[in-house]
Amino acid sequence: MDTEHVGKLSIVEGEEHDDLCTTLVLHGEDHTLGNVVRHMLIKNPAVEFAGYSVPHPSENKINLRIQTYSTPCLSALYRALDDITDVCDHVLEQIGKAEVEDRR
């Protein structure tokens, strides 16, 4: 399984894929991000399948497989990443409010 590695994200070459079914490699990541991205992808009704694996514990990368009904896989991934950012922003906002309440 060869990949064309440019930056953090690469698309796995040498397998049949199209815009609706793609395997990506996220370099420098592990289960922490993999599970969150998979969860957000699965919440999207346009995503038929999302899964990830860590090829080997000594490799600092994850393989992410996305299959959609009609939306391009990269669009679904970007939406999932935007949703993760929104959740993180919300959590930080709630923590800030709780800190203010504790100081009173």
PDB file of N, CA and C in Angstrom:
ATOM      1  N   MET A   1       0.847  -1.177   0.000  1.00  0.00           N
ATOM      2  CA  MET A   1       0.000   0.000   0.000  1.00  0.00           C
ATOM      3  C   MET A   1       0.890   1.236   0.000  1.00  0.00           C
ATOM      4  N   ASP A   2       1.023   1.896  -1.128  1.00  0.00           N
ATOM      5  CA  ASP A   2       1.842   3.091  -1.246  1.00  0.00           C
ATOM      6  C   ASP A   2       0.995   4.325  -1.019  1.00  0.00           C
ATOM      7  N   THR A   3       1.634   5.332  -0.462  1.00  0.00           N
ATOM      8  CA  THR A   3       0.951   6.603  -0.296  1.00  0.00           C
ATOM      9  C   THR A   3       1.831   7.704  -0.844  1.00  0.00           C
ATOM     10  N   GLU A   4       1.198   8.711  -1.355  1.00  0.00           N
ATOM     11  CA  GLU A   4       1.908   9.902  -1.788  1.00  0.00           C
ATOM     12  C   GLU A   4       1.834  10.859  -0.597  1.00  0.00           C
ATOM     13  N   HIS A   5       2.955  10.964   0.131  1.00  0.00           N
ATOM     14  CA  HIS A   5       2.962  11.699   1.400  1.00  0.00           C
ATOM     15  C   HIS A   5       3.382  13.146   1.187  1.00  0.00           C
ATOM     16  N   VAL A   6       2.423  14.051   1.301  1.00  0.00           N
ATOM     17  CA  VAL A   6       2.688  15.473   1.226  1.00  0.00           C
ATOM     18  C   VAL A   6       1.962  16.111   2.397  1.00  0.00           C
ATOM     19  N   GLY A   7       2.682  16.483   3.433  1.00  0.00           N
ATOM     20  CA  GLY A   7       2.070  17.097   4.595  1.00  0.00           C
ATOM     21  C   GLY A   7       1.422  16.086   5.516  1.00  0.00           C
ATOM     22  N   LYS A   8       0.381  16.493   6.191  1.00  0.00           N
ATOM     23  CA  LYS A   8      -0.291  15.708   7.220  1.00  0.00           C
ATOM     24  C   LYS A   8      -1.217  14.632   6.665  1.00  0.00           C
ATOM     25  N   LEU A   9      -1.780  14.871   5.503  1.00  0.00           N
ATOM     26  CA  LEU A   9      -2.802  14.001   4.933  1.00  0.00           C
ATOM     27  C   LEU A   9      -2.354  13.488   3.574  1.00  0.00           C
ATOM     28  N   SER A  10      -2.555  12.200   3.345  1.00  0.00           N
ATOM     29  CA  SER A  10      -2.270  11.646   2.020  1.00  0.00           C
ATOM     30  C   SER A  10      -3.349  10.640   1.663  1.00  0.00           C
ATOM     31  N   ILE A  11      -3.535  10.449   0.365  1.00  0.00           N
ATOM     32  CA  ILE A  11      -4.507   9.485  -0.146  1.00  0.00           C
ATOM     33  C   ILE A  11      -3.745   8.227  -0.524  1.00  0.00           C
ATOM     34  N   VAL A  12      -4.261   7.082  -0.123  1.00  0.00           N
ATOM     35  CA  VAL A  12      -3.605   5.818  -0.435  1.00  0.00           C
ATOM     36  C   VAL A  12      -3.714   5.556  -1.930  1.00  0.00           C
ATOM     37  N   GLU A  13      -2.573   5.326  -2.542  1.00  0.00           N
ATOM     38  CA  GLU A  13      -2.518   5.019  -3.973  1.00  0.00           C
ATOM     39  C   GLU A  13      -2.506   3.503  -4.144  1.00  0.00           C
ATOM     40  N   GLY A  14      -2.802   3.027  -5.339  1.00  0.00           N
ATOM     41  CA  GLY A  14      -2.700   1.616  -5.637  1.00  0.00           C
ATOM     42  C   GLY A  14      -3.933   0.814  -5.304  1.00  0.00           C
ATOM     43  N   GLU A  15      -5.001   1.465  -4.976  1.00  0.00           N
ATOM     44  CA  GLU A  15      -6.268   0.775  -4.764  1.00  0.00           C
ATOM     45  C   GLU A  15      -7.331   1.516  -5.550  1.00  0.00           C
ATOM     46  N   GLU A  16      -8.364   0.807  -5.892  1.00  0.00           N
ATOM     47  CA  GLU A  16      -9.439   1.456  -6.620  1.00  0.00           C
ATOM     48  C   GLU A  16     -10.255   2.298  -5.653  1.00  0.00           C
ATOM     49  N   HIS A  17     -10.392   3.551  -5.961  1.00  0.00           N
ATOM     50  CA  HIS A  17     -11.232   4.424  -5.158  1.00  0.00           C
ATOM     51  C   HIS A  17     -11.763   5.545  -6.044  1.00  0.00           C
ATOM     52  N   ASP A  18     -12.803   6.144  -5.559  1.00  0.00           N
ATOM     53  CA  ASP A  18     -13.361   7.291  -6.260  1.00  0.00           C
ATOM     54  C   ASP A  18     -13.700   8.323  -5.209  1.00  0.00           C
ATOM     55  N   ASP A  19     -14.437   9.336  -5.587  1.00  0.00           N
ATOM     56  CA  ASP A  19     -14.787  10.387  -4.638  1.00  0.00           C
ATOM     57  C   ASP A  19     -15.668   9.880  -3.500  1.00  0.00           C
ATOM     58  N   LEU A  20     -16.335   8.748  -3.699  1.00  0.00           N
ATOM     59  CA  LEU A  20     -17.274   8.242  -2.701  1.00  0.00           C
ATOM     60  C   LEU A  20     -16.689   7.147  -1.813  1.00  0.00           C
ATOM     61  N   CYS A  21     -15.474   6.717  -2.083  1.00  0.00           N
ATOM     62  CA  CYS A  21     -14.855   5.650  -1.305  1.00  0.00           C
ATOM     63  C   CYS A  21     -13.337   5.830  -1.345  1.00  0.00           C
ATOM     64  N   THR A  22     -12.757   6.253  -0.240  1.00  0.00           N
ATOM     65  CA  THR A  22     -11.345   6.607  -0.223  1.00  0.00           C
ATOM     66  C   THR A  22     -10.700   6.179   1.088  1.00  0.00           C
ATOM     67  N   THR A  23      -9.424   5.786   1.003  1.00  0.00           N
ATOM     68  CA  THR A  23      -8.615   5.551   2.191  1.00  0.00           C
ATOM     69  C   THR A  23      -7.565   6.647   2.262  1.00  0.00           C
ATOM     70  N   LEU A  24      -7.513   7.288   3.413  1.00  0.00           N
ATOM     71  CA  LEU A  24      -6.578   8.384   3.654  1.00  0.00           C
ATOM     72  C   LEU A  24      -5.609   7.973   4.755  1.00  0.00           C
ATOM     73  N   VAL A  25      -4.462   8.597   4.788  1.00  0.00           N
ATOM     74  CA  VAL A  25      -3.509   8.404   5.868  1.00  0.00           C
ATOM     75  C   VAL A  25      -3.311   9.746   6.550  1.00  0.00           C
ATOM     76  N   LEU A  26      -3.504   9.764   7.857  1.00  0.00           N
ATOM     77  CA  LEU A  26      -3.234  10.954   8.659  1.00  0.00           C
ATOM     78  C   LEU A  26      -1.910  10.712   9.377  1.00  0.00           C
ATOM     79  N   HIS A  27      -0.881  11.414   8.956  1.00  0.00           N
ATOM     80  CA  HIS A  27       0.457  11.230   9.500  1.00  0.00           C
ATOM     81  C   HIS A  27       0.610  11.992  10.811  1.00  0.00           C
ATOM     82  N   GLY A  28       1.303  11.384  11.760  1.00  0.00           N
ATOM     83  CA  GLY A  28       1.555  12.027  13.045  1.00  0.00           C
ATOM     84  C   GLY A  28       0.360  11.969  13.982  1.00  0.00           C
ATOM     85  N   GLU A  29      -0.580  11.053  13.735  1.00  0.00           N
ATOM     86  CA  GLU A  29      -1.778  10.946  14.572  1.00  0.00           C
ATOM     87  C   GLU A  29      -1.952   9.517  15.073  1.00  0.00           C
ATOM     88  N   ASP A  30      -2.821   9.371  16.076  1.00  0.00           N
ATOM     89  CA  ASP A  30      -3.065   8.055  16.663  1.00  0.00           C
ATOM     90  C   ASP A  30      -4.546   7.909  16.992  1.00  0.00           C
ATOM     91  N   HIS A  31      -4.869   7.006  17.900  1.00  0.00           N
ATOM     92  CA  HIS A  31      -6.264   6.733  18.259  1.00  0.00           C
ATOM     93  C   HIS A  31      -7.001   7.977  18.750  1.00  0.00           C
ATOM     94  N   THR A  32      -6.293   8.901  19.369  1.00  0.00           N
ATOM     95  CA  THR A  32      -6.945  10.090  19.924  1.00  0.00           C
ATOM     96  C   THR A  32      -7.744  10.825  18.857  1.00  0.00           C
ATOM     97  N   LEU A  33      -7.115  11.146  17.760  1.00  0.00           N
ATOM     98  CA  LEU A  33      -7.822  11.836  16.683  1.00  0.00           C
ATOM     99  C   LEU A  33      -8.645  10.864  15.840  1.00  0.00           C
ATOM    100  N   GLY A  34      -8.124   9.674  15.616  1.00  0.00           N
ATOM    101  CA  GLY A  34      -8.808   8.701  14.772  1.00  0.00           C
ATOM    102  C   GLY A  34     -10.213   8.391  15.245  1.00  0.00           C
ATOM    103  N   ASN A  35     -10.373   8.154  16.531  1.00  0.00           N
ATOM    104  CA  ASN A  35     -11.689   7.800  17.055  1.00  0.00           C
ATOM    105  C   ASN A  35     -12.651   8.985  17.002  1.00  0.00           C
ATOM    106  N   VAL A  36     -12.154  10.176  17.274  1.00  0.00           N
ATOM    107  CA  VAL A  36     -13.017  11.362  17.226  1.00  0.00           C
ATOM    108  C   VAL A  36     -13.488  11.627  15.795  1.00  0.00           C
ATOM    109  N   VAL A  37     -12.570  11.545  14.838  1.00  0.00           N
ATOM    110  CA  VAL A  37     -12.938  11.785  13.435  1.00  0.00           C
ATOM    111  C   VAL A  37     -13.924  10.722  12.961  1.00  0.00           C
ATOM    112  N   ARG A  38     -13.658   9.469  13.288  1.00  0.00           N
ATOM    113  CA  ARG A  38     -14.573   8.383  12.907  1.00  0.00           C
ATOM    114  C   ARG A  38     -15.966   8.631  13.481  1.00  0.00           C
ATOM    115  N   HIS A  39     -16.022   9.020  14.749  1.00  0.00           N
ATOM    116  CA  HIS A  39     -17.317   9.279  15.389  1.00  0.00           C
ATOM    117  C   HIS A  39     -18.074  10.397  14.677  1.00  0.00           C
ATOM    118  N   MET A  40     -17.397  11.489  14.379  1.00  0.00           N
ATOM    119  CA  MET A  40     -18.065  12.610  13.708  1.00  0.00           C
ATOM    120  C   MET A  40     -18.478  12.247  12.285  1.00  0.00           C
ATOM    121  N   LEU A  41     -17.675  11.447  11.609  1.00  0.00           N
ATOM    122  CA  LEU A  41     -18.051  11.013  10.260  1.00  0.00           C
ATOM    123  C   LEU A  41     -19.312  10.160  10.305  1.00  0.00           C
ATOM    124  N   ILE A  42     -19.378   9.244  11.251  1.00  0.00           N
ATOM    125  CA  ILE A  42     -20.534   8.346  11.345  1.00  0.00           C
ATOM    126  C   ILE A  42     -21.819   9.108  11.663  1.00  0.00           C
ATOM    127  N   LYS A  43     -21.712  10.229  12.375  1.00  0.00           N
ATOM    128  CA  LYS A  43     -22.889  11.039  12.696  1.00  0.00           C
ATOM    129  C   LYS A  43     -23.467  11.726  11.459  1.00  0.00           C
ATOM    130  N   ASN A  44     -22.690  11.837  10.402  1.00  0.00           N
ATOM    131  CA  ASN A  44     -23.124  12.482   9.169  1.00  0.00           C
ATOM    132  C   ASN A  44     -23.974  11.488   8.365  1.00  0.00           C
ATOM    133  N   PRO A  45     -25.239  11.810   8.079  1.00  0.00           N
ATOM    134  CA  PRO A  45     -26.101  10.878   7.344  1.00  0.00           C
ATOM    135  C   PRO A  45     -25.623  10.586   5.917  1.00  0.00           C
ATOM    136  N   ALA A  46     -24.751  11.425   5.368  1.00  0.00           N
ATOM    137  CA  ALA A  46     -24.233  11.195   4.015  1.00  0.00           C
ATOM    138  C   ALA A  46     -23.120  10.143   4.007  1.00  0.00           C
ATOM    139  N   VAL A  47     -22.625   9.756   5.197  1.00  0.00           N
ATOM    140  CA  VAL A  47     -21.525   8.794   5.293  1.00  0.00           C
ATOM    141  C   VAL A  47     -22.095   7.395   5.496  1.00  0.00           C
ATOM    142  N   GLU A  48     -21.727   6.502   4.606  1.00  0.00           N
ATOM    143  CA  GLU A  48     -22.171   5.112   4.693  1.00  0.00           C
ATOM    144  C   GLU A  48     -21.284   4.303   5.638  1.00  0.00           C
ATOM    145  N   PHE A  49     -19.964   4.556   5.591  1.00  0.00           N
ATOM    146  CA  PHE A  49     -19.014   3.820   6.420  1.00  0.00           C
ATOM    147  C   PHE A  49     -17.839   4.726   6.754  1.00  0.00           C
ATOM    148  N   ALA A  50     -17.359   4.625   7.976  1.00  0.00           N
ATOM    149  CA  ALA A  50     -16.127   5.304   8.385  1.00  0.00           C
ATOM    150  C   ALA A  50     -15.429   4.413   9.397  1.00  0.00           C
ATOM    151  N   GLY A  51     -14.161   4.205   9.187  1.00  0.00           N
ATOM    152  CA  GLY A  51     -13.376   3.403  10.104  1.00  0.00           C
ATOM    153  C   GLY A  51     -11.923   3.811  10.029  1.00  0.00           C
ATOM    154  N   TYR A  52     -11.171   3.485  11.062  1.00  0.00           N
ATOM    155  CA  TYR A  52      -9.749   3.807  11.049  1.00  0.00           C
ATOM    156  C   TYR A  52      -8.970   2.668  11.682  1.00  0.00           C
ATOM    157  N   SER A  53      -7.695   2.636  11.386  1.00  0.00           N
ATOM    158  CA  SER A  53      -6.801   1.665  12.018  1.00  0.00           C
ATOM    159  C   SER A  53      -5.423   2.293  12.159  1.00  0.00           C
ATOM    160  N   VAL A  54      -4.707   1.803  13.157  1.00  0.00           N
ATOM    161  CA  VAL A  54      -3.301   2.155  13.324  1.00  0.00           C
ATOM    162  C   VAL A  54      -2.527   0.963  12.767  1.00  0.00           C
ATOM    163  N   PRO A  55      -1.768   1.158  11.670  1.00  0.00           N
ATOM    164  CA  PRO A  55      -1.127   0.016  11.021  1.00  0.00           C
ATOM    165  C   PRO A  55      -0.204  -0.774  11.945  1.00  0.00           C
ATOM    166  N   HIS A  56       0.534  -0.080  12.797  1.00  0.00           N
ATOM    167  CA  HIS A  56       1.459  -0.724  13.723  1.00  0.00           C
ATOM    168  C   HIS A  56       1.707   0.250  14.873  1.00  0.00           C
ATOM    169  N   PRO A  57       1.809  -0.260  16.102  1.00  0.00           N
ATOM    170  CA  PRO A  57       2.002   0.649  17.252  1.00  0.00           C
ATOM    171  C   PRO A  57       3.229   1.555  17.133  1.00  0.00           C
ATOM    172  N   SER A  58       4.233   1.135  16.407  1.00  0.00           N
ATOM    173  CA  SER A  58       5.431   1.967  16.281  1.00  0.00           C
ATOM    174  C   SER A  58       5.312   3.006  15.162  1.00  0.00           C
ATOM    175  N   GLU A  59       4.254   2.918  14.353  1.00  0.00           N
ATOM    176  CA  GLU A  59       4.039   3.896  13.288  1.00  0.00           C
ATOM    177  C   GLU A  59       3.101   4.981  13.793  1.00  0.00           C
ATOM    178  N   ASN A  60       3.511   6.209  13.615  1.00  0.00           N
ATOM    179  CA  ASN A  60       2.730   7.344  14.105  1.00  0.00           C
ATOM    180  C   ASN A  60       1.818   7.865  12.995  1.00  0.00           C
ATOM    181  N   LYS A  61       0.846   7.006  12.604  1.00  0.00           N
ATOM    182  CA  LYS A  61      -0.109   7.387  11.571  1.00  0.00           C
ATOM    183  C   LYS A  61      -1.345   6.514  11.713  1.00  0.00           C
ATOM    184  N   ILE A  62      -2.433   6.995  11.115  1.00  0.00           N
ATOM    185  CA  ILE A  62      -3.662   6.203  11.078  1.00  0.00           C
ATOM    186  C   ILE A  62      -4.154   6.128   9.641  1.00  0.00           C
ATOM    187  N   ASN A  63      -4.778   5.018   9.320  1.00  0.00           N
ATOM    188  CA  ASN A  63      -5.461   4.848   8.040  1.00  0.00           C
ATOM    189  C   ASN A  63      -6.940   5.103   8.289  1.00  0.00           C
ATOM    190  N   LEU A  64      -7.513   5.981   7.511  1.00  0.00           N
ATOM    191  CA  LEU A  64      -8.916   6.360   7.669  1.00  0.00           C
ATOM    192  C   LEU A  64      -9.663   6.016   6.389  1.00  0.00           C
ATOM    193  N   ARG A  65     -10.668   5.159   6.518  1.00  0.00           N
ATOM    194  CA  ARG A  65     -11.468   4.732   5.364  1.00  0.00           C
ATOM    195  C   ARG A  65     -12.831   5.419   5.442  1.00  0.00           C
ATOM    196  N   ILE A  66     -13.215   6.079   4.358  1.00  0.00           N
ATOM    197  CA  ILE A  66     -14.497   6.783   4.300  1.00  0.00           C
ATOM    198  C   ILE A  66     -15.238   6.317   3.061  1.00  0.00           C
ATOM    199  N   GLN A  67     -16.519   5.993   3.243  1.00  0.00           N
ATOM    200  CA  GLN A  67     -17.395   5.660   2.120  1.00  0.00           C
ATOM    201  C   GLN A  67     -18.685   6.435   2.304  1.00  0.00           C
ATOM    202  N   THR A  68     -19.097   7.141   1.266  1.00  0.00           N
ATOM    203  CA  THR A  68     -20.291   7.975   1.352  1.00  0.00           C
ATOM    204  C   THR A  68     -21.315   7.540   0.315  1.00  0.00           C
ATOM    205  N   TYR A  69     -22.541   8.028   0.493  1.00  0.00           N
ATOM    206  CA  TYR A  69     -23.604   7.736  -0.468  1.00  0.00           C
ATOM    207  C   TYR A  69     -23.489   8.607  -1.711  1.00  0.00           C
ATOM    208  N   SER A  70     -23.314   9.921  -1.524  1.00  0.00           N
ATOM    209  CA  SER A  70     -23.258  10.807  -2.690  1.00  0.00           C
ATOM    210  C   SER A  70     -22.322  12.000  -2.499  1.00  0.00           C
ATOM    211  N   THR A  71     -21.874  12.248  -1.293  1.00  0.00           N
ATOM    212  CA  THR A  71     -20.982  13.370  -0.992  1.00  0.00           C
ATOM    213  C   THR A  71     -19.532  12.932  -1.190  1.00  0.00           C
ATOM    214  N   PRO A  72     -18.686  13.757  -1.780  1.00  0.00           N
ATOM    215  CA  PRO A  72     -17.271  13.392  -1.866  1.00  0.00           C
ATOM    216  C   PRO A  72     -16.676  13.162  -0.471  1.00  0.00           C
ATOM    217  N   CYS A  73     -15.823  12.165  -0.368  1.00  0.00           N
ATOM    218  CA  CYS A  73     -15.238  11.790   0.930  1.00  0.00           C
ATOM    219  C   CYS A  73     -14.501  12.943   1.601  1.00  0.00           C
ATOM    220  N   LEU A  74     -13.751  13.706   0.816  1.00  0.00           N
ATOM    221  CA  LEU A  74     -13.018  14.818   1.425  1.00  0.00           C
ATOM    222  C   LEU A  74     -13.959  15.873   1.973  1.00  0.00           C
ATOM    223  N   SER A  75     -15.080  16.090   1.318  1.00  0.00           N
ATOM    224  CA  SER A  75     -16.076  17.037   1.845  1.00  0.00           C
ATOM    225  C   SER A  75     -16.619  16.543   3.176  1.00  0.00           C
ATOM    226  N   ALA A  76     -16.889  15.248   3.271  1.00  0.00           N
ATOM    227  CA  ALA A  76     -17.369  14.675   4.536  1.00  0.00           C
ATOM    228  C   ALA A  76     -16.309  14.803   5.619  1.00  0.00           C
ATOM    229  N   LEU A  77     -15.049  14.590   5.254  1.00  0.00           N
ATOM    230  CA  LEU A  77     -13.960  14.730   6.231  1.00  0.00           C
ATOM    231  C   LEU A  77     -13.859  16.166   6.720  1.00  0.00           C
ATOM    232  N   TYR A  78     -13.898  17.127   5.804  1.00  0.00           N
ATOM    233  CA  TYR A  78     -13.815  18.537   6.196  1.00  0.00           C
ATOM    234  C   TYR A  78     -14.985  18.930   7.083  1.00  0.00           C
ATOM    235  N   ARG A  79     -16.168  18.416   6.775  1.00  0.00           N
ATOM    236  CA  ARG A  79     -17.329  18.697   7.624  1.00  0.00           C
ATOM    237  C   ARG A  79     -17.118  18.118   9.021  1.00  0.00           C
ATOM    238  N   ALA A  80     -16.604  16.888   9.095  1.00  0.00           N
ATOM    239  CA  ALA A  80     -16.341  16.262  10.394  1.00  0.00           C
ATOM    240  C   ALA A  80     -15.326  17.085  11.185  1.00  0.00           C
ATOM    241  N   LEU A  81     -14.277  17.558  10.531  1.00  0.00           N
ATOM    242  CA  LEU A  81     -13.269  18.368  11.214  1.00  0.00           C
ATOM    243  C   LEU A  81     -13.854  19.698  11.689  1.00  0.00           C
ATOM    244  N   ASP A  82     -14.729  20.304  10.874  1.00  0.00           N
ATOM    245  CA  ASP A  82     -15.413  21.536  11.297  1.00  0.00           C
ATOM    246  C   ASP A  82     -16.308  21.261  12.507  1.00  0.00           C
ATOM    247  N   ASP A  83     -17.016  20.128  12.496  1.00  0.00           N
ATOM    248  CA  ASP A  83     -17.880  19.765  13.621  1.00  0.00           C
ATOM    249  C   ASP A  83     -17.062  19.553  14.892  1.00  0.00           C
ATOM    250  N   ILE A  84     -15.904  18.934  14.763  1.00  0.00           N
ATOM    251  CA  ILE A  84     -15.022  18.725  15.922  1.00  0.00           C
ATOM    252  C   ILE A  84     -14.578  20.079  16.480  1.00  0.00           C
ATOM    253  N   THR A  85     -14.230  20.995  15.593  1.00  0.00           N
ATOM    254  CA  THR A  85     -13.833  22.337  16.023  1.00  0.00           C
ATOM    255  C   THR A  85     -14.976  23.025  16.763  1.00  0.00           C
ATOM    256  N   ASP A  86     -16.195  22.891  16.256  1.00  0.00           N
ATOM    257  CA  ASP A  86     -17.360  23.494  16.912  1.00  0.00           C
ATOM    258  C   ASP A  86     -17.574  22.910  18.301  1.00  0.00           C
ATOM    259  N   VAL A  87     -17.431  21.598  18.446  1.00  0.00           N
ATOM    260  CA  VAL A  87     -17.599  20.953  19.751  1.00  0.00           C
ATOM    261  C   VAL A  87     -16.525  21.447  20.715  1.00  0.00           C
ATOM    262  N   CYS A  88     -15.287  21.517  20.245  1.00  0.00           N
ATOM    263  CA  CYS A  88     -14.197  21.989  21.102  1.00  0.00           C
ATOM    264  C   CYS A  88     -14.431  23.433  21.537  1.00  0.00           C
ATOM    265  N   ASP A  89     -14.876  24.282  20.613  1.00  0.00           N
ATOM    266  CA  ASP A  89     -15.187  25.674  20.956  1.00  0.00           C
ATOM    267  C   ASP A  89     -16.277  25.735  22.017  1.00  0.00           C
ATOM    268  N   HIS A  90     -17.307  24.906  21.866  1.00  0.00           N
ATOM    269  CA  HIS A  90     -18.404  24.879  22.835  1.00  0.00           C
ATOM    270  C   HIS A  90     -17.896  24.442  24.215  1.00  0.00           C
ATOM    271  N   VAL A  91     -17.074  23.419  24.253  1.00  0.00           N
ATOM    272  CA  VAL A  91     -16.533  22.932  25.534  1.00  0.00           C
ATOM    273  C   VAL A  91     -15.698  24.020  26.202  1.00  0.00           C
ATOM    274  N   LEU A  92     -14.846  24.687  25.434  1.00  0.00           N
ATOM    275  CA  LEU A  92     -14.032  25.762  25.998  1.00  0.00           C
ATOM    276  C   LEU A  92     -14.901  26.896  26.536  1.00  0.00           C
ATOM    277  N   GLU A  93     -15.962  27.208  25.820  1.00  0.00           N
ATOM    278  CA  GLU A  93     -16.902  28.252  26.266  1.00  0.00           C
ATOM    279  C   GLU A  93     -17.557  27.854  27.589  1.00  0.00           C
ATOM    280  N   GLN A  94     -17.980  26.602  27.696  1.00  0.00           N
ATOM    281  CA  GLN A  94     -18.623  26.132  28.924  1.00  0.00           C
ATOM    282  C   GLN A  94     -17.638  26.112  30.093  1.00  0.00           C
ATOM    283  N   ILE A  95     -16.395  25.753  29.831  1.00  0.00           N
ATOM    284  CA  ILE A  95     -15.374  25.769  30.883  1.00  0.00           C
ATOM    285  C   ILE A  95     -15.143  27.199  31.347  1.00  0.00           C
ATOM    286  N   GLY A  96     -15.081  28.133  30.412  1.00  0.00           N
ATOM    287  CA  GLY A  96     -14.917  29.544  30.766  1.00  0.00           C
ATOM    288  C   GLY A  96     -16.064  30.046  31.628  1.00  0.00           C
ATOM    289  N   LYS A  97     -17.292  29.675  31.278  1.00  0.00           N
ATOM    290  CA  LYS A  97     -18.461  30.079  32.074  1.00  0.00           C
ATOM    291  C   LYS A  97     -18.397  29.464  33.467  1.00  0.00           C
ATOM    292  N   ALA A  98     -17.991  28.213  33.561  1.00  0.00           N
ATOM    293  CA  ALA A  98     -17.898  27.545  34.864  1.00  0.00           C
ATOM    294  C   ALA A  98     -16.823  28.194  35.726  1.00  0.00           C
ATOM    295  N   GLU A  99     -15.720  28.604  35.139  1.00  0.00           N
ATOM    296  CA  GLU A  99     -14.666  29.278  35.893  1.00  0.00           C
ATOM    297  C   GLU A  99     -15.159  30.607  36.449  1.00  0.00           C
ATOM    298  N   VAL A 100     -15.924  31.336  35.644  1.00  0.00           N
ATOM    299  CA  VAL A 100     -16.477  32.613  36.090  1.00  0.00           C
ATOM    300  C   VAL A 100     -17.431  32.385  37.255  1.00  0.00           C
ATOM    301  N   GLU A 101     -18.289  31.372  37.156  1.00  0.00           N
ATOM    302  CA  GLU A 101     -19.230  31.040  38.225  1.00  0.00           C
ATOM    303  C   GLU A 101     -18.513  30.643  39.513  1.00  0.00           C
ATOM    304  N   ASP A 102     -17.421  29.898  39.392  1.00  0.00           N
ATOM    305  CA  ASP A 102     -16.656  29.462  40.567  1.00  0.00           C
ATOM    306  C   ASP A 102     -16.000  30.624  41.288  1.00  0.00           C
ATOM    307  N   ARG A 103     -15.672  31.671  40.560  1.00  0.00           N
ATOM    308  CA  ARG A 103     -15.011  32.833  41.176  1.00  0.00           C
ATOM    309  C   ARG A 103     -15.985  33.701  41.965  1.00  0.00           C
ATOM    310  N   ARG A 104     -17.278  33.514  41.742  1.00  0.00           N
ATOM    311  CA  ARG A 104     -18.282  34.345  42.422  1.00  0.00           C
ATOM    312  C   ARG A 104     -18.504  33.908  43.817  1.00  0.00           C
TER     313      ARG A 104
END
